[in-house]
Coordinates of C-alpha atoms and ligand atoms in Angstrom, one line a residue:
M1 CA 12.5 -53.3 25.7
E2 CA 11.2 -53.1 22.1
I3 CA 9.4 -50.1 20.5
F4 CA 7.0 -50.4 17.6
H5 CA 5.9 -47.4 15.6
G6 CA 2.4 -47.2 14.1
T7 CA -0.2 -44.5 13.8
G8 CA -1.8 -43.2 16.9
V9 CA -5.5 -42.6 16.2
S10 CA -6.9 -42.3 19.7
P11 CA -4.7 -40.4 22.2
G12 CA -4.0 -41.4 25.7
I13 CA -1.6 -43.7 27.5
G14 CA -2.5 -47.3 28.2
I15 CA -0.3 -49.4 30.6
G16 CA -1.2 -53.1 30.9
R17 CA -0.6 -56.6 29.8
S18 CA -1.2 -57.9 26.3
V19 CA -4.0 -60.2 25.2
S20 CA -4.2 -61.2 21.6
I21 CA -7.7 -61.4 20.2
E22 CA -7.5 -63.4 17.1
S23 CA -11.0 -64.2 16.4
L24 CA -14.0 -63.0 18.2
P25 CA -17.1 -64.6 16.9
S26 CA -17.5 -62.9 13.6
E27 CA -20.7 -61.4 12.2
I28 CA -23.2 -63.9 10.8
Y29 CA -24.3 -63.8 7.3
R30 CA -26.4 -65.8 4.9
I31 CA -24.8 -67.9 2.2
S32 CA -27.0 -69.7 -0.3
L33 CA -25.8 -73.3 -1.0
A34 CA -26.0 -75.6 -3.9
E35 CA -27.9 -78.9 -3.5
S36 CA -24.6 -80.8 -3.4
E37 CA -23.3 -78.7 -0.6
L38 CA -26.1 -79.4 1.8
G39 CA -24.9 -82.8 3.0
P40 CA -21.4 -81.5 3.9
E41 CA -22.9 -78.4 5.6
I42 CA -25.1 -80.6 7.8
E43 CA -22.1 -82.7 8.7
R44 CA -20.2 -79.5 9.6
F45 CA -23.1 -78.5 11.8
R46 CA -23.1 -81.8 13.6
A47 CA -19.4 -81.7 14.1
S48 CA -19.8 -78.3 15.7
L49 CA -22.3 -79.7 18.2
V50 CA -19.7 -82.2 19.4
D51 CA -17.1 -79.3 19.8
A52 CA -19.7 -77.2 21.6
E53 CA -20.6 -80.0 24.0
R54 CA -16.9 -80.4 24.8
E55 CA -16.6 -76.7 25.5
I56 CA -19.7 -76.5 27.6
Q57 CA -18.6 -79.5 29.7
G58 CA -15.2 -77.9 30.2
T59 CA -16.8 -74.7 31.4
A60 CA -19.2 -76.6 33.6
A61 CA -16.3 -78.5 35.3
E62 CA -14.4 -75.4 35.9
V63 CA -17.4 -73.5 37.3
R64 CA -18.2 -76.5 39.6
R65 CA -14.6 -76.5 40.9
K66 CA -14.5 -72.8 41.5
L67 CA -18.1 -71.9 42.3
G68 CA -20.0 -75.0 43.2
D69 CA -22.7 -77.2 41.8
D70 CA -25.5 -74.7 41.8
L71 CA -23.9 -72.5 39.2
A72 CA -22.5 -75.4 37.2
A73 CA -26.1 -76.5 36.7
I74 CA -26.6 -73.6 34.3
F75 CA -24.1 -75.2 32.0
E76 CA -25.7 -78.6 32.4
A77 CA -28.9 -77.0 31.2
H78 CA -27.0 -75.7 28.2
S79 CA -25.7 -79.2 27.5
L80 CA -29.2 -80.7 27.6
L81 CA -30.5 -78.1 25.2
L82 CA -27.6 -78.8 22.9
K83 CA -28.6 -82.4 22.7
D84 CA -32.3 -81.7 22.2
Q85 CA -33.3 -83.5 19.0
D86 CA -36.1 -81.1 18.2
F87 CA -33.7 -78.2 18.3
I88 CA -31.1 -80.0 16.2
E89 CA -33.7 -81.1 13.7
R90 CA -35.1 -77.6 13.3
I91 CA -31.7 -76.4 12.3
V92 CA -31.0 -79.3 9.9
Q93 CA -34.4 -78.7 8.3
Q94 CA -33.6 -75.0 7.8
I95 CA -30.3 -75.8 6.1
K96 CA -32.1 -78.3 3.8
S97 CA -35.3 -76.3 3.0
E98 CA -33.7 -72.9 2.7
K99 CA -30.5 -74.2 1.2
I100 CA -28.4 -72.0 3.5
N101 CA -25.3 -72.1 5.6
A102 CA -25.4 -73.5 9.1
E103 CA -24.6 -70.2 10.8
W104 CA -27.6 -68.5 9.3
A105 CA -29.9 -71.5 10.0
I106 CA -28.8 -71.4 13.7
H107 CA -29.4 -67.7 13.9
R108 CA -32.9 -68.1 12.3
V109 CA -33.9 -70.9 14.6
V110 CA -32.6 -69.4 17.8
T111 CA -34.2 -66.0 17.0
D112 CA -37.5 -67.6 16.2
L113 CA -37.6 -69.8 19.3
A114 CA -36.4 -67.0 21.5
E115 CA -39.3 -64.8 20.3
R116 CA -41.8 -67.5 21.0
F117 CA -40.5 -68.3 24.4
Q118 CA -40.5 -64.6 25.2
A119 CA -44.1 -64.3 24.4
M120 CA -45.1 -67.2 26.8
E121 CA -46.9 -66.6 30.0
T122 CA -44.8 -69.1 31.9
P123 CA -41.7 -67.4 33.6
H124 CA -39.8 -70.7 33.4
L125 CA -40.0 -70.7 29.6
R126 CA -39.1 -67.1 29.4
D127 CA -36.0 -67.8 31.4
K128 CA -35.0 -70.3 28.7
V129 CA -34.4 -67.5 26.2
E130 CA -31.0 -66.6 27.5
D131 CA -30.0 -70.3 27.7
L132 CA -31.1 -70.7 24.1
R133 CA -29.1 -67.7 23.0
D134 CA -26.0 -68.9 24.9
V135 CA -26.2 -72.3 23.3
G136 CA -26.6 -70.7 19.8
R137 CA -23.4 -68.6 20.5
Y138 CA -21.4 -71.7 21.6
V139 CA -22.3 -73.5 18.4
L140 CA -21.6 -70.5 16.2
R141 CA -18.2 -70.1 17.8
C142 CA -17.4 -73.7 17.1
L143 CA -18.6 -73.5 13.6
Q144 CA -16.5 -70.5 12.9
G145 CA -13.5 -72.1 14.5
S146 CA -13.0 -69.2 16.9
T147 CA -11.9 -69.6 20.4
T148 CA -13.9 -68.3 23.3
H149 CA -13.1 -64.8 24.3
D150 CA -15.4 -64.4 27.2
L151 CA -14.7 -60.8 28.4
S152 CA -15.1 -61.9 32.0
E153 CA -12.0 -63.9 31.5
L154 CA -9.9 -60.9 30.8
G155 CA -7.8 -59.7 33.7
S156 CA -7.6 -56.0 34.5
D157 CA -5.5 -53.5 32.6
V158 CA -5.6 -55.4 29.3
V159 CA -4.0 -54.2 26.1
V160 CA -5.8 -55.9 23.2
I161 CA -3.6 -56.9 20.3
A162 CA -5.6 -57.8 17.1
H163 CA -5.4 -57.8 13.4
D164 CA -8.6 -55.9 13.2
L165 CA -11.6 -55.2 15.3
T166 CA -15.2 -54.5 14.2
P167 CA -16.7 -51.4 15.8
S168 CA -19.0 -53.6 17.8
E169 CA -16.1 -55.6 19.2
A170 CA -14.4 -52.4 20.1
V171 CA -17.5 -51.3 22.0
R172 CA -17.7 -54.5 23.9
L173 CA -14.0 -54.7 24.7
G174 CA -13.5 -51.0 25.3
R175 CA -16.2 -51.0 28.0
S176 CA -14.5 -53.8 29.9
R177 CA -11.1 -53.7 31.5
V178 CA -9.2 -52.8 28.3
V179 CA -6.7 -49.9 28.6
G180 CA -5.5 -49.9 25.1
F181 CA -5.9 -51.3 21.6
V182 CA -3.1 -52.2 19.1
L183 CA -4.2 -53.2 15.6
E184 CA -2.4 -54.4 12.5
S185 CA -4.9 -52.7 10.2
G186 CA -7.1 -49.6 10.3
G187 CA -7.1 -45.9 9.6
A188 CA -7.7 -42.7 11.6
T189 CA -11.3 -42.3 10.3
S190 CA -12.3 -46.0 10.6
H191 CA -15.3 -46.6 12.8
T192 CA -13.2 -48.6 15.2
A193 CA -10.9 -45.6 15.7
I194 CA -14.0 -43.4 16.2
I195 CA -15.2 -45.8 18.9
A196 CA -11.9 -45.9 20.6
R197 CA -11.9 -42.1 20.9
S198 CA -15.5 -42.2 22.1
L199 CA -14.4 -44.6 24.9
N200 CA -11.3 -42.5 25.5
T201 CA -9.2 -45.7 25.0
P202 CA -5.8 -45.3 23.3
L203 CA -5.5 -46.9 19.9
V204 CA -2.4 -47.5 17.7
V205 CA -3.1 -48.8 14.2
G206 CA -1.1 -50.0 11.2
L207 CA 1.3 -52.3 13.0
E208 CA 1.4 -55.1 10.5
G209 CA 2.7 -58.4 12.0
I210 CA 2.7 -57.2 15.6
G211 CA 0.4 -60.1 16.6
K212 CA 3.4 -62.4 15.9
R213 CA 5.8 -60.3 17.9
I214 CA 3.9 -60.0 21.1
T215 CA 2.8 -63.0 23.2
D216 CA 0.0 -63.0 25.8
D217 CA 0.6 -61.4 29.1
D218 CA 3.6 -59.3 28.0
P219 CA 3.9 -55.9 29.8
V220 CA 3.0 -53.2 27.2
V221 CA 2.6 -49.4 27.0
V222 CA 0.4 -47.9 24.3
D223 CA 1.0 -44.3 23.4
G224 CA -2.1 -43.4 21.4
K225 CA -0.9 -39.9 20.6
E226 CA 2.6 -40.7 19.3
G227 CA 1.6 -44.0 17.8
K228 CA 4.1 -46.0 19.9
V229 CA 3.8 -49.4 21.4
I230 CA 6.4 -50.3 23.9
L231 CA 7.0 -54.0 24.8
H232 CA 8.7 -54.9 28.1
P233 CA 9.2 -51.3 29.1
T234 CA 12.0 -50.6 31.6
D235 CA 11.1 -49.2 35.0
E236 CA 12.3 -45.8 34.0
V237 CA 10.1 -45.8 30.8
L238 CA 7.1 -47.0 32.8
E239 CA 7.6 -44.2 35.3
R240 CA 7.8 -41.6 32.5
Y241 CA 4.5 -42.9 31.0
R242 CA 2.8 -43.0 34.4
A243 CA 3.7 -39.4 34.9
L244 CA 2.5 -38.5 31.3
A245 CA -0.8 -40.3 32.0
G246 CA -1.2 -38.2 35.1
Q247 CA -0.5 -35.0 33.2
M248 CA -3.1 -35.9 30.6
K249 CA -5.7 -36.4 33.2
A250 CA -4.9 -33.0 34.7
R251 CA -5.1 -31.5 31.2
D252 CA -8.6 -33.0 30.9
S253 CA -9.7 -31.0 33.9
E254 CA -8.2 -27.9 32.5
M255 CA -10.0 -28.5 29.2
Q256 CA -13.3 -28.7 31.1
A257 CA -12.6 -25.3 32.5
T258 CA -12.9 -23.8 29.0
R259 CA -16.5 -24.9 29.0
E260 CA -17.8 -21.4 29.6
L261 CA -15.6 -19.7 26.9
E262 CA -17.3 -18.7 23.7
A263 CA -16.1 -20.2 20.4
V264 CA -15.6 -16.9 18.6
T265 CA -12.8 -15.8 16.2
L266 CA -10.7 -12.7 16.9
D267 CA -13.1 -10.6 14.8
G268 CA -16.2 -11.9 16.7
T269 CA -17.5 -14.5 14.3
S270 CA -19.3 -17.2 16.2
I271 CA -18.5 -20.9 15.4
D272 CA -20.9 -23.5 16.8
L273 CA -19.1 -26.5 18.1
A274 CA -21.4 -29.5 18.6
A275 CA -20.8 -33.2 19.6
N276 CA -20.6 -36.4 17.6
I277 CA -22.1 -39.1 19.7
E278 CA -21.9 -42.9 19.3
L279 CA -22.5 -44.2 22.7
P280 CA -24.9 -42.9 25.4
E281 CA -22.1 -42.4 27.9
E282 CA -20.6 -39.7 25.7
L283 CA -23.5 -37.4 26.5
A284 CA -21.9 -36.6 29.8
D285 CA -18.6 -35.8 27.9
A286 CA -20.6 -33.5 25.6
Q287 CA -21.8 -31.5 28.5
R288 CA -18.5 -31.5 30.4
F289 CA -16.5 -30.2 27.4
G290 CA -19.1 -27.6 26.5
A291 CA -20.6 -28.9 23.2
R292 CA -23.5 -26.9 21.9
G293 CA -25.9 -29.7 21.1
V294 CA -25.4 -32.9 19.1
G295 CA -24.4 -32.4 15.5
L296 CA -24.4 -36.1 14.7
Y297 CA -25.8 -39.0 16.6
R298 CA -24.6 -42.2 14.9
S299 CA -27.8 -44.1 15.7
E300 CA -26.5 -47.3 14.1
F301 CA -24.5 -48.0 17.3
L302 CA -27.8 -48.5 19.1
Y303 CA -28.3 -51.5 16.8
I304 CA -24.7 -52.6 16.8
E305 CA -24.8 -52.9 20.5
K306 CA -28.0 -55.0 20.4
S307 CA -27.2 -57.0 17.3
P308 CA -28.5 -59.3 16.0
E309 CA -31.7 -58.0 17.5
L310 CA -33.2 -54.7 16.3
P311 CA -34.0 -52.1 19.0
T312 CA -37.7 -51.5 19.5
E313 CA -39.5 -48.3 18.8
E314 CA -39.6 -47.6 22.6
E315 CA -35.8 -48.2 22.9
H316 CA -35.2 -45.7 20.1
L317 CA -37.5 -43.3 21.8
E318 CA -35.9 -43.6 25.1
I319 CA -32.4 -42.6 23.9
Y320 CA -33.7 -39.8 21.7
R321 CA -35.6 -38.3 24.5
R322 CA -32.7 -38.6 26.8
M323 CA -30.5 -36.8 24.4
L324 CA -32.9 -34.0 23.8
A325 CA -33.4 -33.5 27.6
E326 CA -29.7 -33.6 28.3
M327 CA -28.7 -31.2 25.5
A328 CA -31.6 -28.8 25.8
P329 CA -32.0 -26.0 24.6
H330 CA -29.5 -27.0 21.9
P331 CA -30.5 -29.0 18.8
V332 CA -29.9 -32.7 18.5
V333 CA -29.2 -34.1 15.0
I334 CA -30.1 -37.8 14.8
R335 CA -28.8 -39.6 11.8
T336 CA -31.0 -42.5 10.7
Y337 CA -29.1 -45.9 10.7
D338 CA -25.9 -45.9 8.6
L339 CA -25.7 -49.7 8.7
G340 CA -24.0 -51.8 6.1
G341 CA -20.6 -51.0 4.8
R342 CA -17.9 -51.7 7.4
K343 CA -20.3 -51.0 10.2
L344 CA -21.8 -54.3 9.4
A345 CA -25.2 -55.7 9.7
R346 CA -24.8 -58.8 7.7
E347 CA -27.7 -60.5 9.4
L348 CA -29.9 -57.6 8.2
L349 CA -28.6 -57.7 4.7
A350 CA -29.1 -61.5 4.5
T351 CA -26.8 -61.6 1.5
H352 CA -23.2 -61.5 0.7
E353 CA -21.7 -58.3 -0.9
D354 CA -18.3 -58.3 -2.5
N355 CA -17.9 -54.6 -2.0
P356 CA -20.0 -53.6 1.0
V357 CA -18.7 -50.0 1.2
L358 CA -20.4 -49.5 -2.2
G359 CA -23.3 -51.7 -1.4
L360 CA -26.5 -51.7 0.6
R361 CA -25.4 -49.1 3.1
G362 CA -27.0 -46.1 4.9
I363 CA -30.2 -44.7 3.5
R364 CA -30.2 -47.5 0.8
L365 CA -30.6 -50.2 3.5
T366 CA -33.1 -48.2 5.5
M367 CA -35.3 -47.7 2.5
A368 CA -34.9 -51.4 1.4
R369 CA -36.1 -52.7 4.8
P370 CA -39.6 -51.3 5.6
T371 CA -39.5 -52.5 9.2
I372 CA -36.2 -50.8 9.9
F373 CA -37.6 -47.6 8.4
R374 CA -40.9 -47.8 10.3
V375 CA -39.5 -48.5 13.7
Q376 CA -36.8 -45.8 13.7
L377 CA -38.8 -43.1 12.0
R378 CA -41.9 -43.6 14.2
A379 CA -39.6 -43.1 17.2
L380 CA -38.0 -40.0 15.7
L381 CA -41.3 -38.4 14.8
R382 CA -42.6 -39.1 18.3
A383 CA -39.4 -37.8 20.0
G384 CA -39.7 -34.6 17.9
V385 CA -42.4 -33.2 20.2
D386 CA -39.9 -33.2 23.1
G387 CA -37.3 -30.8 21.8
E388 CA -35.2 -29.5 18.9
L389 CA -34.8 -32.8 17.0
R390 CA -33.5 -32.9 13.5
I391 CA -33.5 -35.9 11.3
M392 CA -30.5 -36.6 9.0
L393 CA -30.0 -39.1 6.3
P394 CA -26.7 -40.8 5.6
M395 CA -25.1 -41.8 2.3
V396 CA -27.6 -39.8 0.2
S397 CA -26.4 -39.8 -3.4
G398 CA -29.2 -37.6 -5.0
V399 CA -32.6 -36.0 -4.9
E400 CA -34.6 -39.2 -5.5
E401 CA -33.7 -40.7 -2.2
V402 CA -34.8 -37.6 -0.3
R403 CA -38.1 -37.6 -2.2
K404 CA -38.8 -41.2 -1.5
F405 CA -37.9 -40.8 2.1
R406 CA -40.3 -37.8 2.5
H407 CA -43.0 -39.9 0.9
G408 CA -42.4 -42.7 3.4
L409 CA -42.4 -40.2 6.2
L410 CA -45.9 -38.8 5.2
R411 CA -47.2 -42.4 5.3
L412 CA -46.0 -42.9 8.8
M413 CA -47.5 -39.6 9.9
K414 CA -50.9 -40.8 8.6
E415 CA -50.4 -44.0 10.6
L416 CA -49.6 -42.1 13.8
D417 CA -52.6 -39.8 13.1
A418 CA -54.9 -42.8 12.9
E419 CA -53.5 -44.2 16.2
G420 CA -53.9 -40.8 17.8
V421 CA -50.2 -40.7 18.8
R422 CA -48.5 -37.3 19.2
Y423 CA -45.6 -36.5 16.9
A424 CA -43.7 -33.6 15.3
G425 CA -45.6 -32.7 12.2
D426 CA -42.8 -30.8 10.4
P427 CA -39.5 -32.1 11.5
E428 CA -36.3 -30.6 10.1
L429 CA -34.9 -33.0 7.6
G430 CA -31.2 -32.8 6.5
I431 CA -28.7 -34.9 4.7
M432 CA -25.1 -35.9 5.0
I433 CA -23.0 -34.7 2.1
E434 CA -20.6 -37.6 1.9
V435 CA -21.0 -39.1 -1.6
P436 CA -19.4 -37.0 -4.4
S437 CA -22.6 -37.0 -6.4
A438 CA -24.4 -35.3 -3.6
A439 CA -21.6 -32.8 -3.2
L440 CA -21.7 -31.9 -6.8
T441 CA -25.5 -31.5 -6.9
A442 CA -25.6 -29.7 -3.6
D443 CA -27.3 -26.7 -5.2
V444 CA -30.2 -28.9 -6.3
L445 CA -30.3 -30.8 -3.0
A446 CA -30.4 -27.6 -1.0
R447 CA -33.9 -26.9 -2.4
E448 CA -35.1 -30.2 -1.0
V449 CA -33.8 -30.3 2.5
D450 CA -33.5 -28.1 5.6
F451 CA -29.8 -28.6 6.3
F452 CA -26.5 -30.3 5.2
S453 CA -23.8 -31.9 7.2
I454 CA -20.6 -32.6 5.3
G455 CA -19.2 -36.1 6.1
T456 CA -15.6 -35.8 5.1
N457 CA -14.6 -39.3 6.2
D458 CA -16.6 -40.8 3.5
L459 CA -16.4 -37.9 1.1
I460 CA -12.7 -38.3 1.0
Q461 CA -13.0 -42.1 0.7
Y462 CA -15.3 -41.9 -2.3
A463 CA -13.9 -38.8 -4.0
L464 CA -10.2 -39.9 -3.7
A465 CA -10.9 -43.6 -4.0
V466 CA -9.1 -44.3 -0.7
D467 CA -10.5 -47.0 1.6
R468 CA -10.7 -45.3 5.0
N469 CA -9.9 -48.6 6.8
N470 CA -6.8 -49.5 4.7
E471 CA -3.5 -48.8 6.4
H472 CA -1.7 -49.1 3.1
V473 CA -3.4 -46.0 1.6
A474 CA -4.0 -44.1 4.9
H475 CA -1.5 -41.4 3.8
L476 CA -3.8 -40.8 0.8
H477 CA -6.8 -40.1 2.8
Q478 CA -6.2 -36.3 2.6
P479 CA -8.7 -33.8 4.0
H480 CA -6.7 -31.0 2.5
H481 CA -6.7 -32.4 -1.1
P482 CA -7.9 -29.5 -3.3
A483 CA -10.7 -31.7 -4.7
I484 CA -12.1 -32.0 -1.2
L485 CA -11.7 -28.3 -0.5
R486 CA -13.5 -27.4 -3.7
M487 CA -16.4 -29.7 -2.9
I488 CA -16.7 -28.2 0.6
R489 CA -16.7 -24.8 -0.9
F490 CA -19.5 -25.6 -3.3
V491 CA -21.6 -27.3 -0.7
V492 CA -21.2 -24.3 1.7
D493 CA -22.0 -21.8 -1.1
S494 CA -25.1 -23.9 -2.3
A495 CA -26.4 -23.9 1.3
A496 CA -25.9 -20.2 1.7
E497 CA -27.7 -19.5 -1.6
A498 CA -30.7 -21.6 -0.5
G499 CA -30.6 -20.2 3.0
I500 CA -30.1 -23.5 4.7
D501 CA -27.7 -24.5 7.5
V502 CA -24.5 -26.4 6.8
S503 CA -22.1 -28.0 9.2
L504 CA -19.2 -30.4 8.9
C505 CA -19.1 -33.6 11.1
G506 CA -16.3 -35.7 9.6
E507 CA -13.1 -36.2 11.7
M508 CA -11.6 -33.2 9.9
A509 CA -13.8 -31.0 12.1
S510 CA -11.9 -32.1 15.2
D511 CA -8.4 -31.6 13.7
V512 CA -7.1 -28.2 14.7
R513 CA -4.9 -28.2 11.6
S514 CA -8.0 -27.7 9.6
T515 CA -9.9 -25.2 11.7
A516 CA -8.7 -22.0 10.0
L517 CA -9.2 -23.5 6.6
L518 CA -12.8 -24.6 7.4
V519 CA -13.7 -21.2 8.9
G520 CA -12.1 -19.6 5.7
L521 CA -14.3 -21.9 3.5
G522 CA -17.4 -20.4 5.2
L523 CA -18.3 -23.1 7.8
R524 CA -19.9 -21.8 11.0
R525 CA -20.8 -25.1 12.6
L526 CA -18.5 -28.0 13.3
S527 CA -19.4 -31.3 15.0
M528 CA -16.8 -33.5 16.6
A529 CA -15.9 -36.0 19.4
P530 CA -16.8 -34.2 22.6
R531 CA -13.3 -34.3 24.0
Q532 CA -12.0 -32.3 21.0
V533 CA -14.3 -29.4 21.6
P534 CA -11.9 -27.5 23.9
A535 CA -8.9 -27.8 21.6
V536 CA -10.9 -26.6 18.5
K537 CA -12.4 -23.8 20.6
S538 CA -9.1 -22.5 21.6
R539 CA -7.9 -22.7 18.0
V540 CA -11.1 -20.8 16.8
R541 CA -10.3 -18.0 19.3
Q542 CA -6.9 -17.5 17.6
I543 CA -8.2 -17.1 14.1
D544 CA -9.0 -13.9 12.2
R545 CA -11.8 -14.5 9.8
A546 CA -10.4 -12.3 7.0
D547 CA -7.0 -14.1 7.1
A548 CA -8.8 -17.5 7.1
E549 CA -10.8 -16.5 4.1
E550 CA -7.8 -15.2 2.2
A551 CA -5.9 -18.4 2.9
A552 CA -8.8 -20.6 1.9
K553 CA -9.2 -18.7 -1.4
R554 CA -5.5 -19.4 -2.2
C555 CA -5.7 -23.0 -1.2
L556 CA -8.6 -23.6 -3.6
T557 CA -6.3 -22.7 -6.5
M558 CA -3.6 -25.2 -5.4
G559 CA -2.8 -28.6 -6.9
T560 CA -1.8 -30.8 -3.9
A561 CA -2.6 -31.3 -0.2
Q562 CA 1.1 -30.7 0.5
E563 CA 0.9 -27.2 -1.1
V564 CA -2.2 -26.5 1.0
D565 CA -0.4 -27.5 4.2
D566 CA 2.7 -25.5 3.3
H567 CA 0.6 -22.4 2.7
L568 CA -1.4 -22.8 5.9
R569 CA 1.9 -23.1 7.8
T570 CA 3.3 -20.0 6.2
V571 CA 0.1 -17.9 6.9
F572 CA -0.7 -19.2 10.4
G573 CA 2.6 -20.4 11.7
A574 CA 3.4 -23.9 12.8
A575 CA 1.5 -23.4 16.1
L576 CA -1.8 -22.9 14.4
V577 CA -1.5 -25.8 12.0
S578 CA 0.2 -28.5 14.0
A579 CA -1.8 -30.9 16.2
Ligands
PEP1 C1 -18.4 -39.1 7.6 O1 -18.5 -40.0 6.7 O2 -17.6 -38.2 7.6 C2 -19.3 -39.3 8.8 C3 -19.3 -38.3 9.7 O3 -20.0 -40.4 8.9 P1 -19.3 -41.8 9.4 O4 -17.9 -41.5 9.9 O5 -20.2 -42.3 10.5 O6 -19.3 -42.6 8.2
MG2 MG1 -20.1 -41.4 6.7

């Protein structure tokens, strides 16, 4: 038995067998090539066709053996398409005429052909769309040198070991038979961690080099609370963890029983606890654990799940309406796409960025892509007639973005008027406060919008210059750093002055060690992963507002996060400030 210690960022116990995922097909992006690079790029593309053909034939043979000729014929069809000269020539021409990399050329050709096939009357041709996409994926995988990780090949109770996973990979894997994730990189507020918690799948990060220490099919236990990974557990250890997993399940049911309790402090101050939602299946959790509305819907996950295709207006509308119906009469805050950065949408950016976290991300990308803006905002305006829908913009850095956005919104309203489509004429519009420039001009911004939501995950990243995905500086991502507390205070005061709502929806909202401090800083609405609502609620019920305010006031004068923690511990006792 061997024990590895990392950082547990999604609690729970996973018991299974290891599978190491080295390279899922990565995101596709566009690279411009020089004239002299085009020949070798075409060669690289042709070589990938040979590899893809070998892969398809291998799969076809296996399917024939196990499932018979009928099903193997699917792969024969793939093989034919792969040899189709017209298909190959189109891609070669794209590389030459656009001077682009083979991956991007394949993506363009496949998307274009798929759209045309889809529009055809003949069902036979429409059926070709999936074949075409499959073939595109085979070639991309071969180009990128990655091995096939068909999820259907995974056995049951799998513990995924990887250097890193993108949020979309985590969604895809987490929904299959994966019982735990173990990553070499990552931090507690990374989007992959957020997704693991959404899926209720244990995740331990920061285990550098673990990929080399664990081979496939090893028995493993993942303890996502303690941050432990146990390789080859003894029977006794296994038994202990099985019992622990059982207790956790029982606690889950107890937590649901707190649903009806009010989130009020000892002195009767009400604190609204809402849900952060990434995936539709979390709506049920939001209800089970008693969240009052949705404080943050990270709508980019709608795209991430469908990528590289963009969801249609109707698809947006459907999920927004569902959320409003399920959470009624409580409000639902839908954040427009926060794509770019590490959430990735390279195919939308169509360009390489050295520093994506400071690049075309969030509202910047939405405003730079009229189609993205139009499709999502039309759906939001239309859904607004069905309930208390609030629109929120991510990554706002100043007033100009808000004004431009409003301008665009008015244009869309005129368009909907002309079409005679019903929509919400005066939707509440709010912004995330997650860029330091927005926090420091909150008094000005408060006059332009209807509400604020403080995104501490990014606010800390940008204010303290600490990459939220980097395990080497994870200890510096400090929510209790006095600089952050001062920003929160200023934002809360600015909102109060202007008479607008303010909430906090970063991961700090779900950490019971911060609850008293946040109440003391004046927050009355927190939004968090649905499963965290009961724990935060029970913490709220132990707090006296005057004590919290006094403590917050003192903390604002301090120099370090450590001093803040020590003070909180002295005032509230270890029980109130430990997780
Ligand atoms: C944040 O930055 O705190 C936030 C809630 O947004 P996200 O985690 O999606 O970047
Ligand atoms: Mg953010």
